[in-house]
Amino acid sequence: MSTSGFRRAGVALTAVAVIAGAAGCQGGGSGSGGGTKAGSGGVAAVSPIAALRTVEQKTSGAHSAKVDGTMVMGSAMTVTMNGALDWADGITGAMEMKYTGGTMADAMKKAGGNGAVKARYLSDAYYANLGDALAAQTGGKHWIRYGYADLSKLMGASGDVMKDQMQNATPDKGVKALLASGDVKKVGEEKVRGVSATHYSGTVDVAKLSEKNAALSADQLKAFKEQLGKAGVTTEKVDIWVDKNDLLVKKSESGQLKTGAFNSTVFYSDYGIAASVEAPPAADTVDFTKLMNRQAAGAS
């Protein structure tokens, strides 16, 4: 695989973290947390802003969940994923992804892969296993390590955005965005994979984000605006579904990035699940920066 090919693969694989948000996917249902006790209980009994403040706190405090969903980023990728993530201190956990369309899937097929990727998120790095076919091009090592500190050096401003998303794309970010927008409405009661949920919707206009309603300080709001701005996001439609325990069970986001239109649908379930993960064996791992240097030396 050429150096440019590995660079493109690295960009796409690190971008996938948006969905664990982002990142950037999750399943319906939940297992912890108490409801808002006003009226009949749960988020349905209070105003949208008050309800979402409780949802943000409960979801943030739950720390972990099973995740599954789908993300489309313009012509770059269509990817499905599932796994378990912990956000008690940044993002850690393991996910399995399948690239089914876009230039990323095409590049993986040309390189001999089938679009399947196993991923591990640790505090300092993201690890990707692209299978046996691509391991043949990395000296037989299955795992590629992408150090978060290296992303800025490799990709500049876009690397800064990806680094932040990989480390901080927690499920409650969508709730915080709606709170900061001030544009939130209750759509109604719906079923999400058999679970009764309250649907909220709003449009996030980056230029109009305000700390008035947000669960964010002035500095946090400034950083949040900068993150969206670097990604080229000006407006974003966000829909969330919340169960009777004030926990997020589904999130849908759509908008426009510098690289094209994006949309994602993510489901959350089994809150509080153990999602610990270890780095792959060093003997089966190659660092992306070393791989880049090796490829560059071979091409010169």
Short mmCIF file of C-alpha atoms in Angstrom, two decimals:
data_model
loop_
_atom_site.label_atom_id
_atom_site.label_comp_id
_atom_site.label_asym_id
_atom_site.label_seq_id
_atom_site.Cartn_x
_atom_site.Cartn_y
_atom_site.Cartn_z
CA MET A 1 0.00 0.00 0.00
CA SER A 2 1.44 3.40 -0.93
CA THR A 3 2.30 6.14 1.58
CA SER A 4 -0.58 8.24 0.28
CA GLY A 5 -2.85 5.21 0.67
CA PHE A 6 -1.88 4.76 4.30
CA ARG A 7 -2.34 8.50 4.91
CA ARG A 8 -5.85 8.39 3.49
CA ALA A 9 -6.65 5.30 5.54
CA GLY A 10 -5.35 6.93 8.70
CA VAL A 11 -7.47 10.04 8.18
CA ALA A 12 -10.63 8.04 7.58
CA LEU A 13 -10.11 5.64 10.47
CA THR A 14 -9.47 8.37 12.99
CA ALA A 15 -12.45 10.34 11.71
CA VAL A 16 -14.69 7.44 12.60
CA ALA A 17 -14.63 8.52 16.23
CA VAL A 18 -17.11 11.25 15.45
CA ILE A 19 -19.77 8.63 15.63
CA ALA A 20 -19.01 7.69 19.10
CA GLY A 21 -20.73 10.91 19.37
CA ALA A 22 -18.76 9.78 17.67
CA ALA A 23 -18.42 9.44 17.08
CA GLY A 24 -19.45 8.77 17.38
CA CYS A 25 -23.69 4.13 17.64
CA GLN A 26 -25.75 2.38 20.26
CA GLY A 27 -28.69 0.05 21.13
CA GLY A 28 -32.15 0.83 22.58
CA GLY A 29 -32.83 0.41 26.28
CA SER A 30 -30.90 1.26 29.42
CA GLY A 31 -30.01 -0.05 32.79
CA SER A 32 -29.29 2.72 35.27
CA GLY A 33 -30.21 6.18 36.42
CA GLY A 34 -33.26 7.66 38.06
CA GLY A 35 -35.93 9.85 36.56
CA THR A 36 -36.85 13.48 37.09
CA LYS A 37 -39.48 13.38 39.80
CA ALA A 38 -41.59 16.38 38.79
CA GLY A 39 -45.16 15.60 37.86
CA SER A 40 -45.56 12.03 36.61
CA GLY A 41 -41.79 11.45 36.61
CA GLY A 42 -39.17 11.30 33.85
CA VAL A 43 -38.35 13.93 31.24
CA ALA A 44 -41.91 14.15 29.93
CA ALA A 45 -43.08 16.13 32.98
CA VAL A 46 -40.73 19.14 32.68
CA SER A 47 -39.74 21.77 30.12
CA PRO A 48 -37.36 20.74 27.31
CA ILE A 49 -34.44 22.78 28.69
CA ALA A 50 -34.89 21.48 32.26
CA ALA A 51 -35.36 17.94 30.96
CA LEU A 52 -32.22 18.04 28.86
CA ARG A 53 -30.15 19.34 31.76
CA THR A 54 -31.14 16.21 33.67
CA VAL A 55 -30.48 14.01 30.63
CA GLU A 56 -27.00 15.51 30.20
CA GLN A 57 -26.17 14.89 33.85
CA LYS A 58 -27.54 11.34 33.94
CA THR A 59 -25.96 10.27 30.64
CA SER A 60 -22.61 11.83 31.52
CA GLY A 61 -22.68 10.17 34.93
CA ALA A 62 -23.55 6.72 33.60
CA HIS A 63 -19.96 6.47 32.27
CA SER A 64 -20.41 3.54 29.84
CA ALA A 65 -22.81 1.81 27.47
CA LYS A 66 -23.15 -0.51 24.51
CA VAL A 67 -23.10 1.39 21.23
CA ASP A 68 -24.20 0.66 17.67
CA GLY A 69 -25.16 2.70 14.65
CA THR A 70 -24.39 3.99 11.19
CA MET A 71 -22.55 7.04 9.90
CA VAL A 72 -22.30 8.52 6.40
CA MET A 73 -19.73 11.24 5.61
CA GLY A 74 -20.33 12.46 2.08
CA SER A 75 -18.55 10.38 -0.53
CA ALA A 76 -15.79 9.47 1.93
CA MET A 77 -17.46 6.68 3.86
CA THR A 78 -20.47 4.75 4.95
CA VAL A 79 -19.74 2.76 8.09
CA THR A 80 -21.67 0.65 10.59
CA MET A 81 -20.34 -0.09 14.05
CA ASN A 82 -21.03 -1.74 17.36
CA GLY A 83 -19.22 -2.25 20.65
CA ALA A 84 -18.94 -0.81 24.16
CA LEU A 85 -17.47 2.51 25.25
CA ASP A 86 -16.54 4.11 28.56
CA TRP A 87 -16.41 7.92 28.90
CA ALA A 88 -15.59 8.28 32.61
CA ASP A 89 -12.21 9.80 31.66
CA GLY A 90 -12.08 10.43 27.93
CA ILE A 91 -13.10 7.64 25.55
CA THR A 92 -11.96 4.04 26.06
CA GLY A 93 -13.42 0.79 24.78
CA ALA A 94 -13.64 -1.49 21.76
CA MET A 95 -15.66 -1.27 18.56
CA GLU A 96 -16.10 -3.35 15.42
CA MET A 97 -16.73 -1.41 12.22
CA LYS A 98 -17.68 -2.28 8.67
CA TYR A 99 -17.01 0.15 5.84
CA THR A 100 -19.69 -0.53 3.26
CA GLY A 101 -19.38 2.42 0.89
CA GLY A 102 -17.41 5.49 -0.13
CA THR A 103 -13.78 6.06 -1.02
CA MET A 104 -12.59 4.50 2.24
CA ALA A 105 -14.29 1.19 1.47
CA ASP A 106 -12.92 1.31 -2.09
CA ALA A 107 -9.38 1.94 -0.83
CA MET A 108 -9.60 -0.95 1.61
CA LYS A 109 -10.83 -3.32 -1.10
CA LYS A 110 -8.02 -2.30 -3.45
CA ALA A 111 -5.56 -3.00 -0.65
CA GLY A 112 -7.00 -6.48 -0.16
CA GLY A 113 -9.26 -5.81 2.83
CA ASN A 114 -12.97 -6.54 3.19
CA GLY A 115 -13.98 -3.31 4.92
CA ALA A 116 -14.00 -4.80 8.43
CA VAL A 117 -12.04 -3.02 11.16
CA LYS A 118 -11.58 -3.82 14.83
CA ALA A 119 -10.84 -0.74 16.92
CA ARG A 120 -9.63 -0.10 20.44
CA TYR A 121 -9.71 3.30 22.11
CA LEU A 122 -7.25 3.98 24.92
CA SER A 123 -6.35 7.17 26.74
CA ASP A 124 -3.35 7.94 24.55
CA ALA A 125 -4.05 6.23 21.24
CA TYR A 126 -6.46 4.59 18.84
CA TYR A 127 -5.68 1.10 17.50
CA ALA A 128 -7.08 -0.38 14.28
CA ASN A 129 -6.91 -3.97 13.04
CA LEU A 130 -7.68 -4.18 9.31
CA GLY A 131 -7.33 -7.95 8.99
CA ASP A 132 -4.89 -10.50 7.60
CA ALA A 133 -4.75 -9.12 4.05
CA LEU A 134 -3.50 -5.71 5.13
CA ALA A 135 -1.23 -7.21 7.80
CA ALA A 136 0.81 -8.61 4.93
CA GLN A 137 1.68 -5.00 4.07
CA THR A 138 2.70 -4.03 7.60
CA GLY A 139 5.31 -6.68 8.22
CA GLY A 140 2.70 -9.16 9.39
CA LYS A 141 1.46 -6.93 12.21
CA HIS A 142 -2.31 -6.68 12.48
CA TRP A 143 -2.72 -3.56 14.61
CA ILE A 144 -1.86 0.01 13.61
CA ARG A 145 -1.45 2.50 16.45
CA TYR A 146 -2.53 6.10 15.93
CA GLY A 147 -1.16 8.19 18.81
CA TYR A 148 -3.44 11.14 19.57
CA ALA A 149 -0.44 13.41 20.03
CA ASP A 150 0.71 12.55 16.49
CA LEU A 151 -2.53 13.51 14.75
CA SER A 152 -1.87 17.25 14.86
CA LYS A 153 1.63 16.75 13.47
CA LEU A 154 0.37 14.56 10.64
CA MET A 155 -2.77 16.46 9.64
CA GLY A 156 -2.63 19.95 11.10
CA ALA A 157 -5.96 21.53 12.05
CA SER A 158 -7.98 18.51 10.90
CA GLY A 159 -5.81 16.36 13.13
CA ASP A 160 -6.61 18.62 16.08
CA VAL A 161 -10.32 18.11 15.45
CA MET A 162 -9.95 14.34 15.15
CA LYS A 163 -7.82 14.18 18.27
CA ASP A 164 -10.49 16.04 20.23
CA GLN A 165 -13.27 13.87 18.83
CA MET A 166 -11.40 10.65 19.58
CA GLN A 167 -10.82 11.65 23.18
CA ASN A 168 -13.97 13.63 24.00
CA ALA A 169 -16.86 12.54 21.75
CA THR A 170 -19.02 11.45 24.67
CA PRO A 171 -22.75 10.64 24.22
CA ASP A 172 -23.85 13.72 26.16
CA LYS A 173 -22.19 16.09 23.64
CA GLY A 174 -25.31 16.08 21.46
CA VAL A 175 -27.42 17.01 24.50
CA LYS A 176 -25.03 19.84 25.36
CA ALA A 177 -25.25 21.11 21.78
CA LEU A 178 -29.03 21.31 22.00
CA LEU A 179 -28.81 23.09 25.35
CA ALA A 180 -26.36 25.62 23.94
CA SER A 181 -28.53 26.20 20.88
CA GLY A 182 -31.58 27.19 22.91
CA ASP A 183 -33.61 25.74 20.01
CA VAL A 184 -35.17 22.65 21.56
CA LYS A 185 -38.66 21.27 21.21
CA LYS A 186 -40.38 18.17 22.48
CA VAL A 187 -41.62 16.16 19.50
CA GLY A 188 -43.53 13.52 21.43
CA GLU A 189 -43.49 10.00 22.84
CA GLU A 190 -42.15 7.24 20.57
CA LYS A 191 -40.76 3.72 20.70
CA VAL A 192 -37.04 3.10 20.19
CA ARG A 193 -36.37 -0.60 19.72
CA GLY A 194 -39.35 -1.40 21.90
CA VAL A 195 -38.44 1.11 24.62
CA SER A 196 -40.74 4.06 25.37
CA ALA A 197 -38.83 7.29 24.80
CA THR A 198 -39.36 11.04 24.61
CA HIS A 199 -38.18 12.62 21.34
CA TYR A 200 -36.52 16.06 21.36
CA SER A 201 -35.31 17.95 18.31
CA GLY A 202 -33.42 21.13 17.52
CA THR A 203 -31.06 22.90 15.15
CA VAL A 204 -27.61 23.88 16.33
CA ASP A 205 -26.45 27.14 14.75
CA VAL A 206 -22.79 27.52 15.69
CA ALA A 207 -22.89 31.32 15.40
CA LYS A 208 -25.76 31.50 17.88
CA LEU A 209 -24.59 29.04 20.53
CA SER A 210 -25.01 30.52 23.98
CA GLU A 211 -23.93 29.54 27.47
CA LYS A 212 -27.31 30.79 28.73
CA ASN A 213 -28.94 27.39 28.45
CA ALA A 214 -25.87 25.19 28.08
CA ALA A 215 -24.35 22.95 30.71
CA LEU A 216 -21.06 24.56 29.65
CA SER A 217 -18.83 27.28 31.04
CA ALA A 218 -17.79 30.21 28.85
CA ASP A 219 -14.42 28.55 28.16
CA GLN A 220 -16.04 25.20 27.37
CA LEU A 221 -18.52 26.84 25.01
CA LYS A 222 -15.69 28.67 23.23
CA ALA A 223 -13.81 25.39 22.78
CA PHE A 224 -16.98 23.66 21.56
CA LYS A 225 -17.56 26.39 18.94
CA GLU A 226 -13.94 26.12 17.80
CA GLN A 227 -14.26 22.34 17.45
CA LEU A 228 -17.34 22.64 15.25
CA GLY A 229 -15.78 25.50 13.28
CA LYS A 230 -12.63 23.52 12.48
CA ALA A 231 -14.78 20.71 11.14
CA GLY A 232 -16.63 23.20 8.91
CA VAL A 233 -19.96 22.80 10.74
CA THR A 234 -22.20 25.89 10.61
CA THR A 235 -25.56 24.28 11.38
CA GLU A 236 -26.48 20.81 12.55
CA LYS A 237 -29.83 19.14 13.14
CA VAL A 238 -29.87 17.04 16.30
CA ASP A 239 -32.60 14.65 17.43
CA ILE A 240 -32.41 12.68 20.66
CA TRP A 241 -34.64 10.08 22.29
CA VAL A 242 -34.61 9.70 26.07
CA ASP A 243 -35.98 6.84 28.19
CA LYS A 244 -37.92 7.04 31.47
CA ASN A 245 -34.62 7.04 33.41
CA ASP A 246 -33.46 10.26 31.67
CA LEU A 247 -30.85 8.36 29.67
CA LEU A 248 -30.11 8.80 25.99
CA VAL A 249 -31.22 5.78 23.94
CA LYS A 250 -30.90 7.21 20.43
CA LYS A 251 -29.25 10.18 18.76
CA SER A 252 -29.46 11.37 15.17
CA GLU A 253 -27.28 14.15 13.72
CA SER A 254 -27.05 15.63 10.24
CA GLY A 255 -25.33 18.59 8.70
CA GLN A 256 -22.54 19.74 6.44
CA LEU A 257 -18.79 19.32 6.93
CA LYS A 258 -15.96 20.71 4.82
CA THR A 259 -15.79 17.25 3.25
CA GLY A 260 -19.52 17.06 2.44
CA ALA A 261 -22.84 16.17 4.01
CA PHE A 262 -22.90 13.88 7.02
CA ASN A 263 -25.51 12.04 9.00
CA SER A 264 -25.34 9.54 11.80
CA THR A 265 -27.75 7.49 13.87
CA VAL A 266 -26.50 6.06 17.13
CA PHE A 267 -28.18 3.82 19.72
CA TYR A 268 -27.18 3.41 23.39
CA SER A 269 -28.05 0.55 25.75
CA ASP A 270 -26.86 -1.36 28.83
CA TYR A 271 -25.58 1.69 30.66
CA GLY A 272 -22.90 0.91 33.23
CA ILE A 273 -21.52 -2.06 31.30
CA ALA A 274 -17.84 -2.90 31.82
CA ALA A 275 -15.95 -1.51 28.81
CA SER A 276 -12.31 -1.85 29.85
CA VAL A 277 -9.80 -2.54 27.11
CA GLU A 278 -6.07 -3.19 26.81
CA ALA A 279 -3.60 -2.21 24.14
CA PRO A 280 -2.96 -4.98 21.57
CA PRO A 281 0.27 -7.00 21.96
CA ALA A 282 3.29 -4.87 21.08
CA ALA A 283 4.65 -7.68 18.90
CA ASP A 284 1.52 -7.45 16.72
CA THR A 285 1.42 -3.64 16.55
CA VAL A 286 3.09 -1.06 14.31
CA ASP A 287 2.99 2.68 14.97
CA PHE A 288 1.42 4.70 12.15
CA THR A 289 4.20 7.31 12.17
CA LYS A 290 6.86 4.63 11.83
CA LEU A 291 4.85 3.01 9.07
CA MET A 292 4.67 6.34 7.25
CA ASN A 293 8.41 6.88 7.61
CA ARG A 294 9.14 3.35 6.40
CA GLN A 295 6.91 3.78 3.36
CA ALA A 296 8.45 7.19 2.58
CA ALA A 297 11.96 5.75 2.77
CA GLY A 298 10.97 2.93 0.44
CA ALA A 299 9.53 5.38 -2.08
CA SER A 300 12.59 7.64 -2.14
#
